[in-house]
PDB file of C-alpha atoms in Angstrom:
ATOM      1  CA  GLY A   4     -23.386 -10.231 -11.446  1.00 85.00           C
ATOM      2  CA  GLY A   5     -22.816  -7.270 -13.702  1.00 93.00           C
ATOM      3  CA  THR A   6     -20.035  -4.726 -13.682  1.00 95.00           C
ATOM      4  CA  VAL A   7     -18.975  -2.204 -11.060  1.00 95.00           C
ATOM      5  CA  ALA A   8     -17.398   1.006 -12.364  1.00 95.00           C
ATOM      6  CA  PHE A   9     -14.804   2.295  -9.948  1.00 93.00           C
ATOM      7  CA  GLY A  10     -12.816   5.529 -10.303  1.00 94.00           C
ATOM      8  CA  THR A  11      -9.249   6.221  -9.222  1.00 92.00           C
ATOM      9  CA  PHE A  12      -6.639   8.947  -9.268  1.00 87.00           C
ATOM     10  CA  GLY A  13      -3.776   8.490 -11.744  1.00 81.00           C
ATOM     11  CA  SER A  14      -1.195   6.986  -9.400  1.00 81.00           C
ATOM     12  CA  ALA A  15      -3.570   4.741  -7.404  1.00 83.00           C
ATOM     13  CA  HIS A  16      -1.830   1.668  -8.815  1.00 81.00           C
ATOM     14  CA  HIS A  17       1.248   2.622  -6.762  1.00 79.00           C
ATOM     15  CA  TYR A  18      -0.713   2.445  -3.512  1.00 76.00           C
ATOM     16  CA  LEU A  19      -4.017   0.667  -3.016  1.00 81.00           C
ATOM     17  CA  LEU A  20      -5.635  -0.263  -6.331  1.00 87.00           C
ATOM     18  CA  ALA A  21      -4.553  -3.896  -6.725  1.00 89.00           C
ATOM     19  CA  GLY A  22      -5.460  -4.779  -3.134  1.00 90.00           C
ATOM     20  CA  LEU A  23      -8.776  -2.980  -3.397  1.00 89.00           C
ATOM     21  CA  ILE A  24      -9.725  -4.864  -6.570  1.00 92.00           C
ATOM     22  CA  GLN A  25      -8.567  -8.158  -5.053  1.00 95.00           C
ATOM     23  CA  ASP A  26     -10.669  -7.600  -1.918  1.00 94.00           C
ATOM     24  CA  PHE A  27     -13.729  -6.683  -3.996  1.00 94.00           C
ATOM     25  CA  ARG A  28     -13.374  -9.709  -6.293  1.00 95.00           C
ATOM     26  CA  THR A  29     -12.950 -12.020  -3.276  1.00 96.00           C
ATOM     27  CA  ARG A  30     -16.260 -10.764  -1.860  1.00 96.00           C
ATOM     28  CA  HIS A  31     -18.048 -10.529  -5.230  1.00 96.00           C
ATOM     29  CA  PRO A  32     -16.433 -13.030  -7.643  1.00 96.00           C
ATOM     30  CA  SER A  33     -19.207 -12.800 -10.233  1.00 96.00           C
ATOM     31  CA  VAL A  34     -18.970  -8.999 -10.594  1.00 96.00           C
ATOM     32  CA  ARG A  35     -16.674  -7.572 -13.273  1.00 96.00           C
ATOM     33  CA  VAL A  36     -14.564  -4.560 -12.240  1.00 96.00           C
ATOM     34  CA  ARG A  37     -13.904  -1.552 -14.440  1.00 95.00           C
ATOM     35  CA  ALA A  38     -11.353   0.855 -12.881  1.00 94.00           C
ATOM     36  CA  VAL A  39     -11.141   4.229 -14.649  1.00 92.00           C
ATOM     37  CA  GLY A  40      -9.970   7.766 -14.018  1.00 81.00           C
ATOM     38  CA  GLN A  41      -6.963   9.989 -13.903  1.00 76.00           C
ATOM     39  CA  ASN A  42      -7.720  12.608 -11.277  1.00 87.00           C
ATOM     40  CA  SER A  43      -9.546  12.790  -7.962  1.00 91.00           C
ATOM     41  CA  ALA A  44     -11.693  15.785  -8.943  1.00 89.00           C
ATOM     42  CA  GLU A  45     -12.861  13.926 -12.056  1.00 90.00           C
ATOM     43  CA  VAL A  46     -13.627  10.788 -10.009  1.00 94.00           C
ATOM     44  CA  ALA A  47     -15.575  12.733  -7.361  1.00 94.00           C
ATOM     45  CA  ASP A  48     -17.687  14.402 -10.063  1.00 94.00           C
ATOM     46  CA  ALA A  49     -18.370  11.059 -11.773  1.00 95.00           C
ATOM     47  CA  VAL A  50     -19.462   9.398  -8.501  1.00 96.00           C
ATOM     48  CA  ARG A  51     -21.671  12.384  -7.629  1.00 95.00           C
ATOM     49  CA  GLU A  52     -23.259  12.236 -11.110  1.00 95.00           C
ATOM     50  CA  GLY A  53     -23.827   8.459 -10.884  1.00 95.00           C
ATOM     51  CA  ARG A  54     -21.438   7.509 -13.703  1.00 95.00           C
ATOM     52  CA  LEU A  55     -19.300   5.563 -11.195  1.00 96.00           C
ATOM     53  CA  GLU A  56     -20.418   3.514  -8.197  1.00 94.00           C
ATOM     54  CA  ALA A  57     -17.408   4.429  -6.038  1.00 93.00           C
ATOM     55  CA  GLY A  58     -13.948   5.933  -6.191  1.00 94.00           C
ATOM     56  CA  LEU A  59     -10.553   6.119  -4.585  1.00 92.00           C
ATOM     57  CA  VAL A  60      -9.453   9.763  -4.410  1.00 94.00           C
ATOM     58  CA  VAL A  61      -6.806  11.985  -2.881  1.00 90.00           C
ATOM     59  CA  LEU A  62      -8.175  14.650  -0.528  1.00 92.00           C
ATOM     60  CA  PRO A  63      -9.045  17.481  -0.541  1.00 88.00           C
ATOM     61  CA  ILE A  64     -11.862  17.257  -3.071  1.00 90.00           C
ATOM     62  CA  ASP A  65     -15.298  18.818  -3.335  1.00 91.00           C
ATOM     63  CA  ASP A  66     -17.103  16.206  -1.224  1.00 93.00           C
ATOM     64  CA  ARG A  67     -20.663  17.555  -1.552  1.00 94.00           C
ATOM     65  CA  GLY A  68     -23.048  14.593  -1.764  1.00 95.00           C
ATOM     66  CA  LEU A  69     -20.316  11.998  -1.160  1.00 96.00           C
ATOM     67  CA  ASP A  70     -19.612   9.643   1.726  1.00 95.00           C
ATOM     68  CA  VAL A  71     -15.841  10.017   2.226  1.00 95.00           C
ATOM     69  CA  ARG A  72     -13.766   7.628   4.364  1.00 94.00           C
ATOM     70  CA  VAL A  73      -9.995   7.849   4.857  1.00 94.00           C
ATOM     71  CA  ALA A  74      -8.074   4.729   3.770  1.00 88.00           C
ATOM     72  CA  MET A  75      -4.475   5.900   4.354  1.00 88.00           C
ATOM     73  CA  ARG A  76      -2.110   8.881   4.500  1.00 92.00           C
ATOM     74  CA  GLU A  77       1.242   9.183   2.766  1.00 92.00           C
ATOM     75  CA  GLU A  78       3.786  11.918   3.472  1.00 96.00           C
ATOM     76  CA  LEU A  79       4.908  13.920   0.458  1.00 97.00           C
ATOM     77  CA  LEU A  80       8.502  15.028  -0.027  1.00 98.00           C
ATOM     78  CA  TYR A  81      10.230  17.709  -2.029  1.00 98.00           C
ATOM     79  CA  VAL A  82      12.299  15.628  -4.473  1.00 98.00           C
ATOM     80  CA  SER A  83      15.447  16.702  -6.295  1.00 98.00           C
ATOM     81  CA  ALA A  84      18.563  15.374  -7.982  1.00 98.00           C
ATOM     82  CA  ASP A  85      20.474  18.324  -6.487  1.00 97.00           C
ATOM     83  CA  PRO A  86      21.509  17.648  -2.864  1.00 96.00           C
ATOM     84  CA  GLU A  87      22.067  21.384  -2.309  1.00 96.00           C
ATOM     85  CA  ARG A  88      18.311  21.986  -2.564  1.00 96.00           C
ATOM     86  CA  LEU A  89      17.627  19.295   0.051  1.00 97.00           C
ATOM     87  CA  ARG A  90      19.690  20.632   2.956  1.00 97.00           C
ATOM     88  CA  ASP A  91      16.716  21.968   4.935  1.00 97.00           C
ATOM     89  CA  PRO A  92      13.036  21.082   5.170  1.00 98.00           C
ATOM     90  CA  MET A  93      11.087  22.653   2.308  1.00 98.00           C
ATOM     91  CA  THR A  94       8.953  25.667   3.172  1.00 98.00           C
ATOM     92  CA  ILE A  95       6.277  27.113   0.938  1.00 98.00           C
ATOM     93  CA  GLU A  96       8.323  30.300   0.584  1.00 98.00           C
ATOM     94  CA  ARG A  97      11.341  28.368  -0.731  1.00 98.00           C
ATOM     95  CA  LEU A  98       9.074  26.249  -2.930  1.00 98.00           C
ATOM     96  CA  ALA A  99       7.840  29.429  -4.642  1.00 98.00           C
ATOM     97  CA  ASP A 100      11.422  30.031  -5.856  1.00 97.00           C
ATOM     98  CA  ALA A 101      12.165  26.404  -6.771  1.00 98.00           C
ATOM     99  CA  PRO A 102      12.496  25.038 -10.326  1.00 98.00           C
ATOM    100  CA  LEU A 103       9.236  23.143 -10.003  1.00 98.00           C
ATOM    101  CA  ILE A 104       8.003  20.257 -12.168  1.00 98.00           C
ATOM    102  CA  LEU A 105       4.395  19.366 -11.376  1.00 97.00           C
ATOM    103  CA  TYR A 106       2.194  16.550 -12.670  1.00 93.00           C
ATOM    104  CA  ASP A 107      -1.547  16.336 -13.346  1.00 89.00           C
ATOM    105  CA  ALA A 108      -1.217  19.173 -15.855  1.00 91.00           C
ATOM    106  CA  ARG A 109      -4.739  18.725 -17.176  1.00 88.00           C
ATOM    107  CA  TRP A 110      -6.198  19.036 -13.667  1.00 84.00           C
ATOM    108  CA  ALA A 111      -3.877  21.759 -12.380  1.00 84.00           C
ATOM    109  CA  ASN A 112      -6.519  23.834 -10.580  1.00 80.00           C
ATOM    110  CA  ASP A 113      -8.422  20.849  -9.172  1.00 83.00           C
ATOM    111  CA  ASP A 114      -5.567  18.478  -8.309  1.00 86.00           C
ATOM    112  CA  PRO A 115      -5.624  17.813  -4.521  1.00 88.00           C
ATOM    113  CA  MET A 116      -1.849  18.069  -3.994  1.00 91.00           C
ATOM    114  CA  ARG A 117      -1.750  21.335  -5.920  1.00 92.00           C
ATOM    115  CA  ARG A 118      -4.739  22.609  -3.944  1.00 92.00           C
ATOM    116  CA  GLN A 119      -2.852  21.989  -0.701  1.00 94.00           C
ATOM    117  CA  LEU A 120       0.225  23.775  -2.029  1.00 96.00           C
ATOM    118  CA  ARG A 121      -1.829  26.657  -3.427  1.00 95.00           C
ATOM    119  CA  GLU A 122      -3.607  27.141  -0.069  1.00 95.00           C
ATOM    120  CA  ARG A 123      -0.262  27.223   1.755  1.00 97.00           C
ATOM    121  CA  ALA A 124       1.145  29.658  -0.791  1.00 98.00           C
ATOM    122  CA  GLN A 125      -1.891  31.916  -0.502  1.00 97.00           C
ATOM    123  CA  ARG A 126      -1.579  32.042   3.301  1.00 97.00           C
ATOM    124  CA  ALA A 127       2.138  32.873   2.968  1.00 98.00           C
ATOM    125  CA  GLY A 128       1.539  35.525   0.290  1.00 98.00           C
ATOM    126  CA  VAL A 129       3.592  33.762  -2.411  1.00 98.00           C
ATOM    127  CA  THR A 130       2.737  32.286  -5.816  1.00 97.00           C
ATOM    128  CA  LEU A 131       3.708  28.868  -7.146  1.00 96.00           C
ATOM    129  CA  GLU A 132       4.551  28.734 -10.852  1.00 96.00           C
ATOM    130  CA  PRO A 133       5.814  25.401 -12.161  1.00 97.00           C
ATOM    131  CA  GLN A 134       8.468  25.608 -14.868  1.00 97.00           C
ATOM    132  CA  ILE A 135       7.327  22.301 -16.355  1.00 98.00           C
ATOM    133  CA  GLU A 136       3.944  20.574 -16.164  1.00 97.00           C
ATOM    134  CA  VAL A 137       3.348  16.981 -17.225  1.00 97.00           C
ATOM    135  CA  GLU A 138       0.473  14.543 -16.859  1.00 92.00           C
ATOM    136  CA  TYR A 139       2.079  11.692 -14.912  1.00 90.00           C
ATOM    137  CA  ILE A 140       4.115  11.583 -11.705  1.00 92.00           C
ATOM    138  CA  THR A 141       6.591   9.179 -13.323  1.00 92.00           C
ATOM    139  CA  ALA A 142       7.272  11.729 -16.074  1.00 95.00           C
ATOM    140  CA  ALA A 143       7.865  14.431 -13.451  1.00 97.00           C
ATOM    141  CA  LEU A 144      10.288  12.125 -11.617  1.00 97.00           C
ATOM    142  CA  GLU A 145      12.153  11.278 -14.839  1.00 97.00           C
ATOM    143  CA  LEU A 146      12.570  14.971 -15.696  1.00 98.00           C
ATOM    144  CA  CYS A 147      13.660  15.615 -12.117  1.00 98.00           C
ATOM    145  CA  ALA A 148      16.239  12.802 -12.361  1.00 97.00           C
ATOM    146  CA  ARG A 149      17.592  14.473 -15.516  1.00 97.00           C
ATOM    147  CA  GLY A 150      18.190  17.653 -13.520  1.00 97.00           C
ATOM    148  CA  LEU A 151      15.488  19.751 -15.190  1.00 98.00           C
ATOM    149  CA  GLY A 152      13.862  20.753 -11.911  1.00 98.00           C
ATOM    150  CA  ASP A 153      12.360  19.364  -8.729  1.00 98.00           C
ATOM    151  CA  THR A 154       8.996  17.826  -7.888  1.00 98.00           C
ATOM    152  CA  VAL A 155       6.750  16.646  -5.075  1.00 97.00           C
ATOM    153  CA  SER A 156       6.253  12.929  -4.508  1.00 96.00           C
ATOM    154  CA  SER A 157       5.938  10.281  -1.859  1.00 93.00           C
ATOM    155  CA  GLY A 158       9.125   8.423  -0.999  1.00 91.00           C
ATOM    156  CA  LEU A 159       7.282   5.203  -1.821  1.00 89.00           C
ATOM    157  CA  ILE A 160       6.874   6.144  -5.472  1.00 91.00           C
ATOM    158  CA  VAL A 161      10.475   7.340  -5.738  1.00 93.00           C
ATOM    159  CA  ARG A 162      11.658   3.963  -4.423  1.00 90.00           C
ATOM    160  CA  THR A 163       9.226   1.646  -6.221  1.00 85.00           C
ATOM    161  CA  ARG A 164       9.626   3.337  -9.600  1.00 85.00           C
ATOM    162  CA  GLY A 165      13.425   2.970  -9.532  1.00 88.00           C
ATOM    163  CA  PHE A 166      14.448   6.585  -8.905  1.00 92.00           C
ATOM    164  CA  ALA A 167      16.037   6.133  -5.466  1.00 91.00           C
ATOM    165  CA  ARG A 168      19.614   6.147  -6.805  1.00 93.00           C
ATOM    166  CA  ARG A 169      19.151   9.397  -8.713  1.00 95.00           C
ATOM    167  CA  LEU A 170      16.719  11.303  -6.498  1.00 97.00           C
ATOM    168  CA  GLU A 171      16.393  12.158  -2.834  1.00 97.00           C
ATOM    169  CA  GLY A 172      13.698  13.911  -0.883  1.00 97.00           C
ATOM    170  CA  VAL A 173      13.268  16.212   2.063  1.00 98.00           C
ATOM    171  CA  ARG A 174      10.202  16.746   4.227  1.00 98.00           C
ATOM    172  CA  PHE A 175       8.016  19.816   4.012  1.00 98.00           C
ATOM    173  CA  GLU A 176       7.734  22.163   6.976  1.00 97.00           C
ATOM    174  CA  PRO A 177       4.996  21.763   8.071  1.00 97.00           C
ATOM    175  CA  PRO A 178       4.644  18.185   6.753  1.00 97.00           C
ATOM    176  CA  LEU A 179       2.537  17.686   3.614  1.00 97.00           C
ATOM    177  CA  HIS A 180       0.430  14.552   3.135  1.00 95.00           C
ATOM    178  CA  ASP A 181      -1.691  12.861   0.524  1.00 92.00           C
ATOM    179  CA  THR A 182      -4.795  11.473   2.188  1.00 93.00           C
ATOM    180  CA  PHE A 183      -6.476   8.690   0.219  1.00 91.00           C
TER     181      PHE A 183
END
């Protein structure tokens, strides 16, 4: 009985959340589920502090004091409405000059995808400065579809959220992944 408080990153519902909740409820039908959260760094902190029992996060995070297990990996693409910007795989050097729209604005410094990009940029000696920052990936994709810039997303989200006719993606070189 009781309630389990479970944390997730903002776009978890596009990937694993429904199946995870279904599996939990099948095993524990008398336990209520409360799924909260918007960002992996926030979820990791809440689990570490005991405010949540568990969480689904995107790596990398600060994993001190946590038991982390990989559930899946998803390749990220550079996404644009402009086919000219998709001719070649995206490098971090080219990304530094791109009209970038990034999501998770509130968590900019702690967001796992941005951390990966920032680490690549630092190694290459370039700086990433988004022209537009929004909170949700779907907002970034909508702005991208309107031609206001480009973003980073999995192909799965582009397809399942109805953007496949207006947006295309190209792989990063080297490949970039979200690890859940």
